[in-house]
PDB file of N, CA and C in Angstrom:
ATOM      1  N   UNK Q   1     -20.874 -12.517 -20.176  1.00  0.00           N
ATOM      2  CA  UNK Q   1     -20.310 -12.670 -18.847  1.00  0.00           C
ATOM      3  C   UNK Q   1     -18.844 -12.229 -18.830  1.00  0.00           C
ATOM      4  N   UNK Q   2     -18.085 -12.656 -19.836  1.00  0.00           N
ATOM      5  CA  UNK Q   2     -16.672 -12.293 -19.864  1.00  0.00           C
ATOM      6  C   UNK Q   2     -16.479 -10.796 -20.039  1.00  0.00           C
ATOM      7  N   UNK Q   3     -17.370 -10.157 -20.788  1.00  0.00           N
ATOM      8  CA  UNK Q   3     -17.236  -8.711 -20.979  1.00  0.00           C
ATOM      9  C   UNK Q   3     -17.434  -7.971 -19.660  1.00  0.00           C
ATOM     10  N   UNK Q   4     -18.314  -8.503 -18.796  1.00  0.00           N
ATOM     11  CA  UNK Q   4     -18.536  -7.885 -17.493  1.00  0.00           C
ATOM     12  C   UNK Q   4     -17.277  -7.994 -16.632  1.00  0.00           C
ATOM     13  N   UNK Q   5     -16.619  -9.128 -16.691  1.00  0.00           N
ATOM     14  CA  UNK Q   5     -15.378  -9.330 -15.936  1.00  0.00           C
ATOM     15  C   UNK Q   5     -14.303  -8.384 -16.451  1.00  0.00           C
ATOM     16  N   UNK Q   6     -14.193  -8.253 -17.782  1.00  0.00           N
ATOM     17  CA  UNK Q   6     -13.192  -7.368 -18.367  1.00  0.00           C
ATOM     18  C   UNK Q   6     -13.445  -5.920 -17.965  1.00  0.00           C
ATOM     19  N   UNK Q   7     -14.707  -5.489 -17.950  1.00  0.00           N
ATOM     20  CA  UNK Q   7     -15.041  -4.127 -17.556  1.00  0.00           C
ATOM     21  C   UNK Q   7     -14.667  -3.881 -16.100  1.00  0.00           C
ATOM     22  N   UNK Q   8     -14.919  -4.877 -15.245  1.00  0.00           N
ATOM     23  CA  UNK Q   8     -14.578  -4.754 -13.832  1.00  0.00           C
ATOM     24  C   UNK Q   8     -13.069  -4.642 -13.654  1.00  0.00           C
ATOM     25  N   UNK Q   9     -12.304  -5.452 -14.397  1.00  0.00           N
ATOM     26  CA  UNK Q   9     -10.844  -5.400 -14.309  1.00  0.00           C
ATOM     27  C   UNK Q   9     -10.318  -4.051 -14.784  1.00  0.00           C
ATOM     28  N   UNK Q  10     -10.885  -3.525 -15.874  1.00  0.00           N
ATOM     29  CA  UNK Q  10     -10.451  -2.224 -16.383  1.00  0.00           C
ATOM     30  C   UNK Q  10     -10.758  -1.125 -15.375  1.00  0.00           C
ATOM     31  N   UNK Q  11     -11.931  -1.211 -14.728  1.00  0.00           N
ATOM     32  CA  UNK Q  11     -12.314  -0.216 -13.735  1.00  0.00           C
ATOM     33  C   UNK Q  11     -11.350  -0.264 -12.548  1.00  0.00           C
ATOM     34  N   UNK Q  12     -11.011  -1.473 -12.091  1.00  0.00           N
ATOM     35  CA  UNK Q  12     -10.081  -1.618 -10.965  1.00  0.00           C
ATOM     36  C   UNK Q  12      -8.711  -1.055 -11.310  1.00  0.00           C
ATOM     37  N   UNK Q  13      -8.261  -1.291 -12.539  1.00  0.00           N
ATOM     38  CA  UNK Q  13      -6.970  -0.778 -12.974  1.00  0.00           C
ATOM     39  C   UNK Q  13      -6.986   0.744 -13.001  1.00  0.00           C
ATOM     40  N   UNK Q  14      -8.073   1.336 -13.494  1.00  0.00           N
ATOM     41  CA  UNK Q  14      -8.192   2.800 -13.515  1.00  0.00           C
ATOM     42  C   UNK Q  14      -8.201   3.363 -12.105  1.00  0.00           C
ATOM     43  N   UNK Q  15      -8.925   2.710 -11.195  1.00  0.00           N
ATOM     44  CA  UNK Q  15      -8.978   3.174  -9.806  1.00  0.00           C
ATOM     45  C   UNK Q  15      -7.596   3.113  -9.165  1.00  0.00           C
ATOM     46  N   UNK Q  16      -6.866   2.024  -9.423  1.00  0.00           N
ATOM     47  CA  UNK Q  16      -5.527   1.866  -8.854  1.00  0.00           C
ATOM     48  C   UNK Q  16      -4.593   2.949  -9.379  1.00  0.00           C
ATOM     49  N   UNK Q  17      -4.639   3.197 -10.684  1.00  0.00           N
ATOM     50  CA  UNK Q  17      -3.788   4.245 -11.259  1.00  0.00           C
ATOM     51  C   UNK Q  17      -4.158   5.610 -10.695  1.00  0.00           C
ATOM     52  N   UNK Q  18      -5.458   5.855 -10.554  1.00  0.00           N
ATOM     53  CA  UNK Q  18      -5.917   7.130 -10.004  1.00  0.00           C
ATOM     54  C   UNK Q  18      -5.418   7.339  -8.588  1.00  0.00           C
ATOM     55  N   UNK Q  19      -5.479   6.285  -7.787  1.00  0.00           N
ATOM     56  CA  UNK Q  19      -4.998   6.374  -6.407  1.00  0.00           C
ATOM     57  C   UNK Q  19      -3.496   6.627  -6.377  1.00  0.00           C
ATOM     58  N   UNK Q  20      -2.754   5.889  -7.178  1.00  0.00           N
ATOM     59  CA  UNK Q  20      -1.298   6.042  -7.184  1.00  0.00           C
ATOM     60  C   UNK Q  20      -0.879   7.418  -7.704  1.00  0.00           C
ATOM     61  N   UNK Q  21      -1.657   7.999  -8.611  1.00  0.00           N
ATOM     62  CA  UNK Q  21      -1.336   9.335  -9.121  1.00  0.00           C
ATOM     63  C   UNK Q  21      -1.447  10.398  -8.036  1.00  0.00           C
ATOM     64  N   UNK Q  22      -2.266  10.159  -7.024  1.00  0.00           N
ATOM     65  CA  UNK Q  22      -2.450  11.128  -5.948  1.00  0.00           C
ATOM     66  C   UNK Q  22      -1.325  11.091  -4.912  1.00  0.00           C
ATOM     67  N   UNK Q  23      -0.514  10.049  -4.947  1.00  0.00           N
ATOM     68  CA  UNK Q  23       0.551   9.885  -3.959  1.00  0.00           C
ATOM     69  C   UNK Q  23       1.862  10.496  -4.440  1.00  0.00           C
ATOM     70  N   UNK Q  24       2.719  10.840  -3.488  1.00  0.00           N
ATOM     71  CA  UNK Q  24       4.069  11.307  -3.809  1.00  0.00           C
ATOM     72  C   UNK Q  24       4.907  10.108  -4.231  1.00  0.00           C
ATOM     73  N   UNK Q  25       6.037  10.364  -4.879  1.00  0.00           N
ATOM     74  CA  UNK Q  25       6.878   9.284  -5.398  1.00  0.00           C
ATOM     75  C   UNK Q  25       7.310   8.300  -4.306  1.00  0.00           C
ATOM     76  N   UNK Q  26       7.739   8.822  -3.150  1.00  0.00           N
ATOM     77  CA  UNK Q  26       8.163   7.945  -2.056  1.00  0.00           C
ATOM     78  C   UNK Q  26       7.004   7.073  -1.587  1.00  0.00           C
ATOM     79  N   UNK Q  27       5.836   7.669  -1.478  1.00  0.00           N
ATOM     80  CA  UNK Q  27       4.661   6.924  -1.023  1.00  0.00           C
ATOM     81  C   UNK Q  27       4.297   5.830  -2.018  1.00  0.00           C
ATOM     82  N   UNK Q  28       4.430   6.118  -3.303  1.00  0.00           N
ATOM     83  CA  UNK Q  28       4.157   5.107  -4.335  1.00  0.00           C
ATOM     84  C   UNK Q  28       5.076   3.902  -4.153  1.00  0.00           C
ATOM     85  N   UNK Q  29       6.360   4.174  -3.900  1.00  0.00           N
ATOM     86  CA  UNK Q  29       7.326   3.087  -3.714  1.00  0.00           C
ATOM     87  C   UNK Q  29       6.946   2.217  -2.518  1.00  0.00           C
ATOM     88  N   UNK Q  30       6.526   2.857  -1.435  1.00  0.00           N
ATOM     89  CA  UNK Q  30       6.125   2.111  -0.244  1.00  0.00           C
ATOM     90  C   UNK Q  30       4.896   1.259  -0.540  1.00  0.00           C
ATOM     91  N   UNK Q  31       3.897   1.864  -1.174  1.00  0.00           N
ATOM     92  CA  UNK Q  31       2.660   1.147  -1.488  1.00  0.00           C
ATOM     93  C   UNK Q  31       2.951  -0.031  -2.406  1.00  0.00           C
ATOM     94  N   UNK Q  32       3.781   0.163  -3.421  1.00  0.00           N
ATOM     95  CA  UNK Q  32       4.106  -0.929  -4.337  1.00  0.00           C
ATOM     96  C   UNK Q  32       4.834  -2.059  -3.618  1.00  0.00           C
ATOM     97  N   UNK Q  33       5.704  -1.733  -2.658  1.00  0.00           N
ATOM     98  CA  UNK Q  33       6.365  -2.772  -1.864  1.00  0.00           C
ATOM     99  C   UNK Q  33       5.353  -3.551  -1.036  1.00  0.00           C
ATOM    100  N   UNK Q  34       4.390  -2.855  -0.479  1.00  0.00           N
ATOM    101  CA  UNK Q  34       3.358  -3.521   0.325  1.00  0.00           C
ATOM    102  C   UNK Q  34       2.499  -4.411  -0.564  1.00  0.00           C
ATOM    103  N   UNK Q  35       2.124  -3.917  -1.737  1.00  0.00           N
ATOM    104  CA  UNK Q  35       1.295  -4.695  -2.667  1.00  0.00           C
ATOM    105  C   UNK Q  35       2.037  -5.950  -3.117  1.00  0.00           C
ATOM    106  N   UNK Q  36       3.337  -5.836  -3.387  1.00  0.00           N
ATOM    107  CA  UNK Q  36       4.142  -6.990  -3.796  1.00  0.00           C
ATOM    108  C   UNK Q  36       4.164  -8.071  -2.724  1.00  0.00           C
ATOM    109  N   UNK Q  37       3.968  -7.692  -1.463  1.00  0.00           N
ATOM    110  CA  UNK Q  37       3.951  -8.638  -0.351  1.00  0.00           C
ATOM    111  C   UNK Q  37       2.524  -8.968   0.081  1.00  0.00           C
ATOM    112  N   UNK Q  38       1.611  -8.962  -0.860  1.00  0.00           N
ATOM    113  CA  UNK Q  38       0.209  -9.358  -0.636  1.00  0.00           C
ATOM    114  C   UNK Q  38      -0.517  -8.483   0.374  1.00  0.00           C
ATOM    115  N   UNK Q  39      -0.174  -7.208   0.413  1.00  0.00           N
ATOM    116  CA  UNK Q  39      -0.921  -6.269   1.231  1.00  0.00           C
ATOM    117  C   UNK Q  39      -0.416  -6.063   2.642  1.00  0.00           C
ATOM    118  N   UNK Q  40       0.666  -6.734   3.020  1.00  0.00           N
ATOM    119  CA  UNK Q  40       1.243  -6.508   4.354  1.00  0.00           C
ATOM    120  C   UNK Q  40       2.746  -6.751   4.318  1.00  0.00           C
ATOM    121  N   UNK Q  41       3.454  -5.992   5.149  1.00  0.00           N
ATOM    122  CA  UNK Q  41       4.913  -6.088   5.189  1.00  0.00           C
ATOM    123  C   UNK Q  41       5.381  -5.627   6.568  1.00  0.00           C
ATOM    124  N   UNK Q  42       6.526  -6.110   6.995  1.00  0.00           N
ATOM    125  CA  UNK Q  42       7.093  -5.661   8.264  1.00  0.00           C
ATOM    126  C   UNK Q  42       7.776  -4.311   8.065  1.00  0.00           C
ATOM    127  N   UNK Q  43       7.617  -3.435   9.041  1.00  0.00           N
ATOM    128  CA  UNK Q  43       8.234  -2.114   8.967  1.00  0.00           C
ATOM    129  C   UNK Q  43       9.749  -2.241   8.911  1.00  0.00           C
ATOM    130  N   UNK Q  44      10.307  -3.227   9.586  1.00  0.00           N
ATOM    131  CA  UNK Q  44      11.762  -3.409   9.583  1.00  0.00           C
ATOM    132  C   UNK Q  44      12.279  -3.706   8.174  1.00  0.00           C
ATOM    133  N   UNK Q  45      11.492  -4.413   7.382  1.00  0.00           N
ATOM    134  CA  UNK Q  45      11.892  -4.717   6.007  1.00  0.00           C
ATOM    135  C   UNK Q  45      11.938  -3.432   5.169  1.00  0.00           C
ATOM    136  N   UNK Q  46      10.952  -2.565   5.369  1.00  0.00           N
ATOM    137  CA  UNK Q  46      10.945  -1.279   4.663  1.00  0.00           C
ATOM    138  C   UNK Q  46      12.092  -0.397   5.144  1.00  0.00           C
ATOM    139  N   UNK Q  47      12.375  -0.442   6.455  1.00  0.00           N
ATOM    140  CA  UNK Q  47      13.452   0.375   7.025  1.00  0.00           C
ATOM    141  C   UNK Q  47      14.809  -0.003   6.447  1.00  0.00           C
ATOM    142  N   UNK Q  48      15.023  -1.289   6.212  1.00  0.00           N
ATOM    143  CA  UNK Q  48      16.289  -1.735   5.629  1.00  0.00           C
ATOM    144  C   UNK Q  48      16.448  -1.209   4.207  1.00  0.00           C
ATOM    145  N   UNK Q  49      15.334  -1.086   3.510  1.00  0.00           N
ATOM    146  CA  UNK Q  49      15.374  -0.659   2.113  1.00  0.00           C
ATOM    147  C   UNK Q  49      15.430   0.865   1.960  1.00  0.00           C
ATOM    148  N   UNK Q  50      14.691   1.598   2.800  1.00  0.00           N
ATOM    149  CA  UNK Q  50      14.547   3.042   2.625  1.00  0.00           C
ATOM    150  C   UNK Q  50      15.170   3.882   3.737  1.00  0.00           C
ATOM    151  N   UNK Q  51      15.546   3.268   4.841  1.00  0.00           N
ATOM    152  CA  UNK Q  51      16.066   4.017   5.988  1.00  0.00           C
ATOM    153  C   UNK Q  51      14.978   4.203   7.034  1.00  0.00           C
ATOM    154  N   UNK Q  52      15.400   4.272   8.300  1.00  0.00           N
ATOM    155  CA  UNK Q  52      14.441   4.317   9.412  1.00  0.00           C
ATOM    156  C   UNK Q  52      13.599   5.584   9.427  1.00  0.00           C
ATOM    157  N   UNK Q  53      14.233   6.741   9.275  1.00  0.00           N
ATOM    158  CA  UNK Q  53      13.512   8.012   9.389  1.00  0.00           C
ATOM    159  C   UNK Q  53      12.526   8.178   8.238  1.00  0.00           C
ATOM    160  N   UNK Q  54      12.991   7.919   7.025  1.00  0.00           N
ATOM    161  CA  UNK Q  54      12.122   8.053   5.852  1.00  0.00           C
ATOM    162  C   UNK Q  54      10.944   7.088   5.945  1.00  0.00           C
ATOM    163  N   UNK Q  55      11.209   5.870   6.397  1.00  0.00           N
ATOM    164  CA  UNK Q  55      10.148   4.879   6.543  1.00  0.00           C
ATOM    165  C   UNK Q  55       9.121   5.347   7.557  1.00  0.00           C
ATOM    166  N   UNK Q  56       9.581   5.791   8.715  1.00  0.00           N
ATOM    167  CA  UNK Q  56       8.655   6.234   9.758  1.00  0.00           C
ATOM    168  C   UNK Q  56       7.794   7.392   9.274  1.00  0.00           C
ATOM    169  N   UNK Q  57       8.418   8.398   8.704  1.00  0.00           N
ATOM    170  CA  UNK Q  57       7.672   9.597   8.283  1.00  0.00           C
ATOM    171  C   UNK Q  57       6.682   9.289   7.161  1.00  0.00           C
ATOM    172  N   UNK Q  58       7.102   8.492   6.209  1.00  0.00           N
ATOM    173  CA  UNK Q  58       6.211   8.153   5.096  1.00  0.00           C
ATOM    174  C   UNK Q  58       5.035   7.320   5.583  1.00  0.00           C
ATOM    175  N   UNK Q  59       5.308   6.324   6.432  1.00  0.00           N
ATOM    176  CA  UNK Q  59       4.228   5.475   6.938  1.00  0.00           C
ATOM    177  C   UNK Q  59       3.263   6.255   7.825  1.00  0.00           C
ATOM    178  N   UNK Q  60       3.771   7.202   8.598  1.00  0.00           N
ATOM    179  CA  UNK Q  60       2.885   8.022   9.432  1.00  0.00           C
ATOM    180  C   UNK Q  60       1.932   8.837   8.565  1.00  0.00           C
ATOM    181  N   UNK Q  61       2.442   9.381   7.478  1.00  0.00           N
ATOM    182  CA  UNK Q  61       1.587  10.133   6.561  1.00  0.00           C
ATOM    183  C   UNK Q  61       0.520   9.254   5.939  1.00  0.00           C
ATOM    184  N   UNK Q  62       0.909   8.050   5.519  1.00  0.00           N
ATOM    185  CA  UNK Q  62      -0.051   7.113   4.929  1.00  0.00           C
ATOM    186  C   UNK Q  62      -1.062   6.640   5.969  1.00  0.00           C
ATOM    187  N   UNK Q  63      -0.598   6.446   7.198  1.00  0.00           N
ATOM    188  CA  UNK Q  63      -1.494   5.999   8.269  1.00  0.00           C
ATOM    189  C   UNK Q  63      -2.512   7.083   8.617  1.00  0.00           C
ATOM    190  N   UNK Q  64      -2.062   8.318   8.711  1.00  0.00           N
ATOM    191  CA  UNK Q  64      -2.965   9.418   9.057  1.00  0.00           C
ATOM    192  C   UNK Q  64      -4.032   9.632   7.991  1.00  0.00           C
ATOM    193  N   UNK Q  65      -3.710   9.308   6.745  1.00  0.00           N
ATOM    194  CA  UNK Q  65      -4.689   9.446   5.662  1.00  0.00           C
ATOM    195  C   UNK Q  65      -5.557   8.204   5.499  1.00  0.00           C
ATOM    196  N   UNK Q  66      -5.292   7.176   6.318  1.00  0.00           N
ATOM    197  CA  UNK Q  66      -6.132   5.983   6.299  1.00  0.00           C
ATOM    198  C   UNK Q  66      -5.828   5.011   5.176  1.00  0.00           C
ATOM    199  N   UNK Q  67      -4.620   5.056   4.639  1.00  0.00           N
ATOM    200  CA  UNK Q  67      -4.245   4.158   3.551  1.00  0.00           C
ATOM    201  C   UNK Q  67      -3.647   2.868   4.096  1.00  0.00           C
ATOM    202  N   UNK Q  68      -2.895   2.960   5.196  1.00  0.00           N
ATOM    203  CA  UNK Q  68      -2.306   1.777   5.825  1.00  0.00           C
ATOM    204  C   UNK Q  68      -2.633   1.768   7.313  1.00  0.00           C
ATOM    205  N   UNK Q  69      -2.514   0.589   7.910  1.00  0.00           N
ATOM    206  CA  UNK Q  69      -2.628   0.458   9.360  1.00  0.00           C
ATOM    207  C   UNK Q  69      -1.314  -0.119   9.876  1.00  0.00           C
ATOM    208  N   UNK Q  70      -1.063   0.123  11.153  1.00  0.00           N
ATOM    209  CA  UNK Q  70       0.168  -0.353  11.779  1.00  0.00           C
ATOM    210  C   UNK Q  70      -0.217  -1.098  13.045  1.00  0.00           C
ATOM    211  N   UNK Q  71       0.293  -2.327  13.185  1.00  0.00           N
ATOM    212  CA  UNK Q  71       0.046  -3.083  14.418  1.00  0.00           C
ATOM    213  C   UNK Q  71       1.356  -3.681  14.907  1.00  0.00           C
ATOM    214  N   UNK Q  72       1.477  -3.777  16.224  1.00  0.00           N
ATOM    215  CA  UNK Q  72       2.684  -4.341  16.829  1.00  0.00           C
ATOM    216  C   UNK Q  72       2.864  -5.781  16.371  1.00  0.00           C
ATOM    217  N   UNK Q  73       4.128  -6.139  16.098  1.00  0.00           N
ATOM    218  CA  UNK Q  73       4.461  -7.495  15.687  1.00  0.00           C
ATOM    219  C   UNK Q  73       5.850  -7.797  16.236  1.00  0.00           C
ATOM    220  N   UNK Q  74       5.891  -8.290  17.463  1.00  0.00           N
ATOM    221  CA  UNK Q  74       7.173  -8.536  18.120  1.00  0.00           C
ATOM    222  C   UNK Q  74       7.881  -7.228  18.400  1.00  0.00           C
ATOM    223  N   UNK Q  75       9.119  -7.106  17.921  1.00  0.00           N
ATOM    224  CA  UNK Q  75       9.893  -5.882  18.143  1.00  0.00           C
ATOM    225  C   UNK Q  75       9.757  -4.895  16.987  1.00  0.00           C
ATOM    226  N   UNK Q  76       8.900  -5.191  16.055  1.00  0.00           N
ATOM    227  CA  UNK Q  76       8.682  -4.312  14.910  1.00  0.00           C
ATOM    228  C   UNK Q  76       7.183  -4.098  14.735  1.00  0.00           C
ATOM    229  N   UNK Q  77       6.782  -3.548  13.626  1.00  0.00           N
ATOM    230  CA  UNK Q  77       5.366  -3.332  13.326  1.00  0.00           C
ATOM    231  C   UNK Q  77       5.021  -4.010  12.009  1.00  0.00           C
ATOM    232  N   UNK Q  78       3.797  -4.470  11.912  1.00  0.00           N
ATOM    233  CA  UNK Q  78       3.301  -5.017  10.658  1.00  0.00           C
ATOM    234  C   UNK Q  78       2.464  -3.928  10.002  1.00  0.00           C
ATOM    235  N   UNK Q  79       2.802  -3.608   8.767  1.00  0.00           N
ATOM    236  CA  UNK Q  79       2.107  -2.578   8.011  1.00  0.00           C
ATOM    237  C   UNK Q  79       1.161  -3.277   7.042  1.00  0.00           C
ATOM    238  N   UNK Q  80      -0.110  -2.874   7.085  1.00  0.00           N
ATOM    239  CA  UNK Q  80      -1.116  -3.484   6.213  1.00  0.00           C
ATOM    240  C   UNK Q  80      -1.868  -2.404   5.456  1.00  0.00           C
ATOM    241  N   UNK Q  81      -2.207  -2.712   4.213  1.00  0.00           N
ATOM    242  CA  UNK Q  81      -3.082  -1.820   3.465  1.00  0.00           C
ATOM    243  C   UNK Q  81      -4.477  -1.902   4.053  1.00  0.00           C
ATOM    244  N   UNK Q  82      -5.174  -0.783   4.114  1.00  0.00           N
ATOM    245  CA  UNK Q  82      -6.576  -0.788   4.542  1.00  0.00           C
ATOM    246  C   UNK Q  82      -7.363  -1.628   3.541  1.00  0.00           C
ATOM    247  N   UNK Q  83      -8.417  -2.266   3.988  1.00  0.00           N
ATOM    248  CA  UNK Q  83      -9.191  -3.177   3.146  1.00  0.00           C
ATOM    249  C   UNK Q  83      -9.679  -2.524   1.855  1.00  0.00           C
ATOM    250  N   UNK Q  84     -10.148  -1.276   1.934  1.00  0.00           N
ATOM    251  CA  UNK Q  84     -10.644  -0.595   0.733  1.00  0.00           C
ATOM    252  C   UNK Q  84      -9.546  -0.469  -0.316  1.00  0.00           C
ATOM    253  N   UNK Q  85      -8.355  -0.116   0.114  1.00  0.00           N
ATOM    254  CA  UNK Q  85      -7.244   0.051  -0.814  1.00  0.00           C
ATOM    255  C   UNK Q  85      -6.698  -1.303  -1.256  1.00  0.00           C
ATOM    256  N   UNK Q  86      -6.764  -2.277  -0.382  1.00  0.00           N
ATOM    257  CA  UNK Q  86      -6.304  -3.616  -0.730  1.00  0.00           C
ATOM    258  C   UNK Q  86      -7.152  -4.180  -1.863  1.00  0.00           C
ATOM    259  N   UNK Q  87      -8.467  -3.956  -1.790  1.00  0.00           N
ATOM    260  CA  UNK Q  87      -9.362  -4.427  -2.845  1.00  0.00           C
ATOM    261  C   UNK Q  87      -9.027  -3.782  -4.182  1.00  0.00           C
ATOM    262  N   UNK Q  88      -8.643  -2.520  -4.158  1.00  0.00           N
ATOM    263  CA  UNK Q  88      -8.343  -1.795  -5.394  1.00  0.00           C
ATOM    264  C   UNK Q  88      -6.961  -2.150  -5.927  1.00  0.00           C
ATOM    265  N   UNK Q  89      -5.961  -2.217  -5.049  1.00  0.00           N
ATOM    266  CA  UNK Q  89      -4.571  -2.350  -5.486  1.00  0.00           C
ATOM    267  C   UNK Q  89      -4.071  -3.780  -5.639  1.00  0.00           C
ATOM    268  N   UNK Q  90      -4.577  -4.711  -4.871  1.00  0.00           N
ATOM    269  CA  UNK Q  90      -4.080  -6.093  -4.920  1.00  0.00           C
ATOM    270  C   UNK Q  90      -4.942  -6.915  -5.865  1.00  0.00           C
ATOM    271  N   UNK Q  91      -4.572  -6.896  -7.137  1.00  0.00           N
ATOM    272  CA  UNK Q  91      -5.343  -7.677  -8.109  1.00  0.00           C
ATOM    273  C   UNK Q  91      -4.496  -8.720  -8.747  1.00  0.00           C
TER     274      UNK Q  91
END
């Protein structure tokens, strides 16, 4: 039973690395920030760290590729990892 769990964990780690290898450096930083916040983060928090223009452009690229979703949250937006990517990256 434990060997099955270990194999699943190794597979998830390989999938996560494979996904991150396909992203540009800036996108990796954004994704890692989102993962550190349990799969969701406010856009304003990312903007303070990376700048408004860079944040907007990077998130739009990730959104168009279906990696993140954006929903209104007061005067800002809440950025969430798509469920498929959340399962792979948030372990």
